[in-house]
Amino acid sequence: MDDAAPPVMAENDAGLFYAYMIEHHALLEKKFEALLDAMRHDAADVGSLWTEVDHGLLAHMEAEERYVLPAFARVDRAAAAELLREHGEIRQLLLELGVAVDLHQLRYERSQTFVQMLRAHAGREDNLLYRWADERLDLALRRRVLAHVGARSALA
């Protein structure tokens, strides 16, 4: 997947939402790895790579929080609350890492902790939230998620 526009979904597009969101997780991880590589080589594009990671991840979480998690909370309030709590932790770490990037002080260990946290969170979303949303979330809401994630990520 690249930064192209998300697919247009129809009522019978089983699995498309799930596949797109999983691919977006992979894209965000790939961008973060590119950022770490650029930092190791003191590359000139560190700032722009950080902006892509930051904007893409925030847009992704915002779309989930706005369109998916409220409906999911009606089915599994505890799991939805846990995912929201993790989003708060991710936002806090994003803020801290952003400062470290600006100061050229991002440490490999700290970044790897962040990647591990994102992978674990993404795994829970992939296996729980996206499977549910693909089967149960209203088509209009799924379309809004894809449009939000695609449009916001493309702004970075």
PDB file of N, CA and C in Angstrom, residues 54-111:
ATOM      1  N   ASP A  54       3.827  11.140  12.488  1.00  0.00           N
ATOM      2  CA  ASP A  54       2.961  11.791  13.465  1.00  0.00           C
ATOM      3  C   ASP A  54       1.560  12.004  12.899  1.00  0.00           C
ATOM      4  N   HIS A  55       1.460  12.604  11.729  1.00  0.00           N
ATOM      5  CA  HIS A  55       0.152  12.881  11.129  1.00  0.00           C
ATOM      6  C   HIS A  55      -0.587  11.593  10.796  1.00  0.00           C
ATOM      7  N   GLY A  56       0.128  10.631  10.244  1.00  0.00           N
ATOM      8  CA  GLY A  56      -0.513   9.374   9.869  1.00  0.00           C
ATOM      9  C   GLY A  56      -1.049   8.617  11.065  1.00  0.00           C
ATOM     10  N   LEU A  57      -0.269   8.546  12.117  1.00  0.00           N
ATOM     11  CA  LEU A  57      -0.701   7.819  13.310  1.00  0.00           C
ATOM     12  C   LEU A  57      -1.848   8.537  14.010  1.00  0.00           C
ATOM     13  N   LEU A  58      -1.762   9.853  14.110  1.00  0.00           N
ATOM     14  CA  LEU A  58      -2.843  10.604  14.750  1.00  0.00           C
ATOM     15  C   LEU A  58      -4.140  10.492  13.950  1.00  0.00           C
ATOM     16  N   ALA A  59      -4.063  10.574  12.635  1.00  0.00           N
ATOM     17  CA  ALA A  59      -5.259  10.444  11.794  1.00  0.00           C
ATOM     18  C   ALA A  59      -5.876   9.057  11.945  1.00  0.00           C
ATOM     19  N   HIS A  60      -5.037   8.055  12.008  1.00  0.00           N
ATOM     20  CA  HIS A  60      -5.493   6.676  12.153  1.00  0.00           C
ATOM     21  C   HIS A  60      -6.270   6.509  13.466  1.00  0.00           C
ATOM     22  N   MET A  61      -5.688   6.978  14.559  1.00  0.00           N
ATOM     23  CA  MET A  61      -6.349   6.848  15.857  1.00  0.00           C
ATOM     24  C   MET A  61      -7.618   7.699  15.916  1.00  0.00           C
ATOM     25  N   GLU A  62      -7.548   8.892  15.367  1.00  0.00           N
ATOM     26  CA  GLU A  62      -8.711   9.778  15.364  1.00  0.00           C
ATOM     27  C   GLU A  62      -9.885   9.139  14.623  1.00  0.00           C
ATOM     28  N   ALA A  63      -9.621   8.520  13.487  1.00  0.00           N
ATOM     29  CA  ALA A  63     -10.681   7.858  12.727  1.00  0.00           C
ATOM     30  C   ALA A  63     -11.303   6.719  13.533  1.00  0.00           C
ATOM     31  N   GLU A  64     -10.468   5.935  14.190  1.00  0.00           N
ATOM     32  CA  GLU A  64     -10.992   4.850  15.019  1.00  0.00           C
ATOM     33  C   GLU A  64     -11.849   5.397  16.152  1.00  0.00           C
ATOM     34  N   GLU A  65     -11.362   6.454  16.788  1.00  0.00           N
ATOM     35  CA  GLU A  65     -12.066   7.026  17.935  1.00  0.00           C
ATOM     36  C   GLU A  65     -13.376   7.698  17.528  1.00  0.00           C
ATOM     37  N   ARG A  66     -13.397   8.281  16.379  1.00  0.00           N
ATOM     38  CA  ARG A  66     -14.581   9.017  15.929  1.00  0.00           C
ATOM     39  C   ARG A  66     -15.641   8.087  15.340  1.00  0.00           C
ATOM     40  N   TYR A  67     -15.228   7.076  14.580  1.00  0.00           N
ATOM     41  CA  TYR A  67     -16.189   6.295  13.804  1.00  0.00           C
ATOM     42  C   TYR A  67     -16.356   4.840  14.227  1.00  0.00           C
ATOM     43  N   VAL A  68     -15.336   4.235  14.794  1.00  0.00           N
ATOM     44  CA  VAL A  68     -15.412   2.804  15.081  1.00  0.00           C
ATOM     45  C   VAL A  68     -15.639   2.526  16.565  1.00  0.00           C
ATOM     46  N   LEU A  69     -14.831   3.106  17.414  1.00  0.00           N
ATOM     47  CA  LEU A  69     -14.888   2.761  18.832  1.00  0.00           C
ATOM     48  C   LEU A  69     -16.224   3.089  19.515  1.00  0.00           C
ATOM     49  N   PRO A  70     -16.909   4.175  19.171  1.00  0.00           N
ATOM     50  CA  PRO A  70     -18.219   4.390  19.822  1.00  0.00           C
ATOM     51  C   PRO A  70     -19.206   3.249  19.556  1.00  0.00           C
ATOM     52  N   ALA A  71     -19.237   2.759  18.324  1.00  0.00           N
ATOM     53  CA  ALA A  71     -20.129   1.638  18.009  1.00  0.00           C
ATOM     54  C   ALA A  71     -19.635   0.350  18.664  1.00  0.00           C
ATOM     55  N   PHE A  72     -18.330   0.145  18.648  1.00  0.00           N
ATOM     56  CA  PHE A  72     -17.765  -1.055  19.261  1.00  0.00           C
ATOM     57  C   PHE A  72     -18.005  -1.075  20.773  1.00  0.00           C
ATOM     58  N   ALA A  73     -17.999   0.099  21.397  1.00  0.00           N
ATOM     59  CA  ALA A  73     -18.217   0.174  22.845  1.00  0.00           C
ATOM     60  C   ALA A  73     -19.604  -0.328  23.239  1.00  0.00           C
ATOM     61  N   ARG A  74     -20.553  -0.251  22.334  1.00  0.00           N
ATOM     62  CA  ARG A  74     -21.894  -0.772  22.620  1.00  0.00           C
ATOM     63  C   ARG A  74     -21.900  -2.299  22.656  1.00  0.00           C
ATOM     64  N   VAL A  75     -20.872  -2.908  22.070  1.00  0.00           N
ATOM     65  CA  VAL A  75     -20.761  -4.358  22.033  1.00  0.00           C
ATOM     66  C   VAL A  75     -19.803  -4.864  23.120  1.00  0.00           C
ATOM     67  N   ASP A  76     -18.670  -4.168  23.286  1.00  0.00           N
ATOM     68  CA  ASP A  76     -17.651  -4.572  24.264  1.00  0.00           C
ATOM     69  C   ASP A  76     -17.019  -3.315  24.867  1.00  0.00           C
ATOM     70  N   ARG A  77     -17.681  -2.804  25.890  1.00  0.00           N
ATOM     71  CA  ARG A  77     -17.255  -1.545  26.523  1.00  0.00           C
ATOM     72  C   ARG A  77     -15.830  -1.646  27.092  1.00  0.00           C
ATOM     73  N   ALA A  78     -15.490  -2.747  27.725  1.00  0.00           N
ATOM     74  CA  ALA A  78     -14.165  -2.892  28.348  1.00  0.00           C
ATOM     75  C   ALA A  78     -13.054  -2.892  27.296  1.00  0.00           C
ATOM     76  N   ALA A  79     -13.246  -3.622  26.219  1.00  0.00           N
ATOM     77  CA  ALA A  79     -12.220  -3.673  25.171  1.00  0.00           C
ATOM     78  C   ALA A  79     -12.067  -2.314  24.497  1.00  0.00           C
ATOM     79  N   ALA A  80     -13.184  -1.633  24.255  1.00  0.00           N
ATOM     80  CA  ALA A  80     -13.123  -0.294  23.647  1.00  0.00           C
ATOM     81  C   ALA A  80     -12.387   0.671  24.569  1.00  0.00           C
ATOM     82  N   ALA A  81     -12.670   0.596  25.865  1.00  0.00           N
ATOM     83  CA  ALA A  81     -11.998   1.480  26.828  1.00  0.00           C
ATOM     84  C   ALA A  81     -10.495   1.191  26.872  1.00  0.00           C
ATOM     85  N   GLU A  82     -10.127  -0.058  26.776  1.00  0.00           N
ATOM     86  CA  GLU A  82      -8.704  -0.422  26.783  1.00  0.00           C
ATOM     87  C   GLU A  82      -7.997   0.116  25.539  1.00  0.00           C
ATOM     88  N   LEU A  83      -8.623  -0.004  24.391  1.00  0.00           N
ATOM     89  CA  LEU A  83      -8.026   0.541  23.166  1.00  0.00           C
ATOM     90  C   LEU A  83      -7.881   2.059  23.257  1.00  0.00           C
ATOM     91  N   LEU A  84      -8.868   2.719  23.816  1.00  0.00           N
ATOM     92  CA  LEU A  84      -8.778   4.175  24.007  1.00  0.00           C
ATOM     93  C   LEU A  84      -7.660   4.549  24.970  1.00  0.00           C
ATOM     94  N   ARG A  85      -7.512   3.766  26.031  1.00  0.00           N
ATOM     95  CA  ARG A  85      -6.428   4.015  26.991  1.00  0.00           C
ATOM     96  C   ARG A  85      -5.081   3.881  26.292  1.00  0.00           C
ATOM     97  N   GLU A  86      -4.940   2.861  25.471  1.00  0.00           N
ATOM     98  CA  GLU A  86      -3.697   2.673  24.726  1.00  0.00           C
ATOM     99  C   GLU A  86      -3.457   3.832  23.754  1.00  0.00           C
ATOM    100  N   HIS A  87      -4.506   4.333  23.143  1.00  0.00           N
ATOM    101  CA  HIS A  87      -4.349   5.503  22.272  1.00  0.00           C
ATOM    102  C   HIS A  87      -3.774   6.679  23.055  1.00  0.00           C
ATOM    103  N   GLY A  88      -4.224   6.852  24.286  1.00  0.00           N
ATOM    104  CA  GLY A  88      -3.676   7.920  25.133  1.00  0.00           C
ATOM    105  C   GLY A  88      -2.189   7.732  25.387  1.00  0.00           C
ATOM    106  N   GLU A  89      -1.791   6.500  25.659  1.00  0.00           N
ATOM    107  CA  GLU A  89      -0.370   6.209  25.872  1.00  0.00           C
ATOM    108  C   GLU A  89       0.441   6.462  24.603  1.00  0.00           C
ATOM    109  N   ILE A  90      -0.105   6.066  23.471  1.00  0.00           N
ATOM    110  CA  ILE A  90       0.590   6.275  22.197  1.00  0.00           C
ATOM    111  C   ILE A  90       0.744   7.766  21.928  1.00  0.00           C
ATOM    112  N   ARG A  91      -0.301   8.544  22.183  1.00  0.00           N
ATOM    113  CA  ARG A  91      -0.211  10.002  21.992  1.00  0.00           C
ATOM    114  C   ARG A  91       0.865  10.614  22.880  1.00  0.00           C
ATOM    115  N   GLN A  92       0.925  10.160  24.126  1.00  0.00           N
ATOM    116  CA  GLN A  92       1.936  10.678  25.041  1.00  0.00           C
ATOM    117  C   GLN A  92       3.347  10.362  24.538  1.00  0.00           C
ATOM    118  N   LEU A  93       3.542   9.127  24.097  1.00  0.00           N
ATOM    119  CA  LEU A  93       4.846   8.751  23.562  1.00  0.00           C
ATOM    120  C   LEU A  93       5.166   9.497  22.270  1.00  0.00           C
ATOM    121  N   LEU A  94       4.162   9.715  21.431  1.00  0.00           N
ATOM    122  CA  LEU A  94       4.376  10.499  20.215  1.00  0.00           C
ATOM    123  C   LEU A  94       4.882  11.893  20.550  1.00  0.00           C
ATOM    124  N   LEU A  95       4.277  12.485  21.552  1.00  0.00           N
ATOM    125  CA  LEU A  95       4.708  13.814  21.986  1.00  0.00           C
ATOM    126  C   LEU A  95       6.157  13.787  22.461  1.00  0.00           C
ATOM    127  N   GLU A  96       6.483  12.819  23.295  1.00  0.00           N
ATOM    128  CA  GLU A  96       7.851  12.707  23.808  1.00  0.00           C
ATOM    129  C   GLU A  96       8.847  12.421  22.691  1.00  0.00           C
ATOM    130  N   LEU A  97       8.478  11.532  21.787  1.00  0.00           N
ATOM    131  CA  LEU A  97       9.375  11.203  20.684  1.00  0.00           C
ATOM    132  C   LEU A  97       9.533  12.392  19.738  1.00  0.00           C
ATOM    133  N   GLY A  98       8.473  13.143  19.533  1.00  0.00           N
ATOM    134  CA  GLY A  98       8.555  14.330  18.689  1.00  0.00           C
ATOM    135  C   GLY A  98       9.545  15.338  19.220  1.00  0.00           C
ATOM    136  N   VAL A  99       9.539  15.533  20.524  1.00  0.00           N
ATOM    137  CA  VAL A  99      10.514  16.436  21.149  1.00  0.00           C
ATOM    138  C   VAL A  99      11.920  15.877  20.962  1.00  0.00           C
ATOM    139  N   ALA A 100      12.074  14.574  21.171  1.00  0.00           N
ATOM    140  CA  ALA A 100      13.396  13.950  21.003  1.00  0.00           C
ATOM    141  C   ALA A 100      13.885  14.075  19.560  1.00  0.00           C
ATOM    142  N   VAL A 101      12.988  13.929  18.601  1.00  0.00           N
ATOM    143  CA  VAL A 101      13.361  14.083  17.187  1.00  0.00           C
ATOM    144  C   VAL A 101      13.818  15.518  16.940  1.00  0.00           C
ATOM    145  N   ASP A 102      13.050  16.478  17.435  1.00  0.00           N
ATOM    146  CA  ASP A 102      13.409  17.895  17.246  1.00  0.00           C
ATOM    147  C   ASP A 102      14.773  18.223  17.840  1.00  0.00           C
ATOM    148  N   LEU A 103      15.085  17.593  18.956  1.00  0.00           N
ATOM    149  CA  LEU A 103      16.357  17.853  19.642  1.00  0.00           C
ATOM    150  C   LEU A 103      17.473  16.924  19.174  1.00  0.00           C
ATOM    151  N   HIS A 104      17.158  16.075  18.182  1.00  0.00           N
ATOM    152  CA  HIS A 104      18.130  15.091  17.675  1.00  0.00           C
ATOM    153  C   HIS A 104      18.628  14.190  18.803  1.00  0.00           C
ATOM    154  N   GLN A 105      17.699  13.793  19.676  1.00  0.00           N
ATOM    155  CA  GLN A 105      18.062  12.969  20.821  1.00  0.00           C
ATOM    156  C   GLN A 105      17.234  11.688  20.927  1.00  0.00           C
ATOM    157  N   LEU A 106      16.616  11.274  19.844  1.00  0.00           N
ATOM    158  CA  LEU A 106      15.846  10.044  19.887  1.00  0.00           C
ATOM    159  C   LEU A 106      16.799   8.864  19.996  1.00  0.00           C
ATOM    160  N   ARG A 107      16.612   8.067  20.999  1.00  0.00           N
ATOM    161  CA  ARG A 107      17.452   6.903  21.248  1.00  0.00           C
ATOM    162  C   ARG A 107      16.811   5.650  20.656  1.00  0.00           C
ATOM    163  N   TYR A 108      17.649   4.767  20.167  1.00  0.00           N
ATOM    164  CA  TYR A 108      17.191   3.542  19.519  1.00  0.00           C
ATOM    165  C   TYR A 108      16.300   2.716  20.458  1.00  0.00           C
ATOM    166  N   GLU A 109      16.707   2.564  21.694  1.00  0.00           N
ATOM    167  CA  GLU A 109      15.957   1.743  22.641  1.00  0.00           C
ATOM    168  C   GLU A 109      14.551   2.300  22.834  1.00  0.00           C
ATOM    169  N   ARG A 110      14.445   3.606  22.962  1.00  0.00           N
ATOM    170  CA  ARG A 110      13.149   4.254  23.160  1.00  0.00           C
ATOM    171  C   ARG A 110      12.262   4.056  21.925  1.00  0.00           C
ATOM    172  N   SER A 111      12.862   4.177  20.771  1.00  0.00           N
ATOM    173  CA  SER A 111      12.085   4.013  19.546  1.00  0.00           C
ATOM    174  C   SER A 111      11.631   2.567  19.388  1.00  0.00           C
TER     175      SER A 111
END
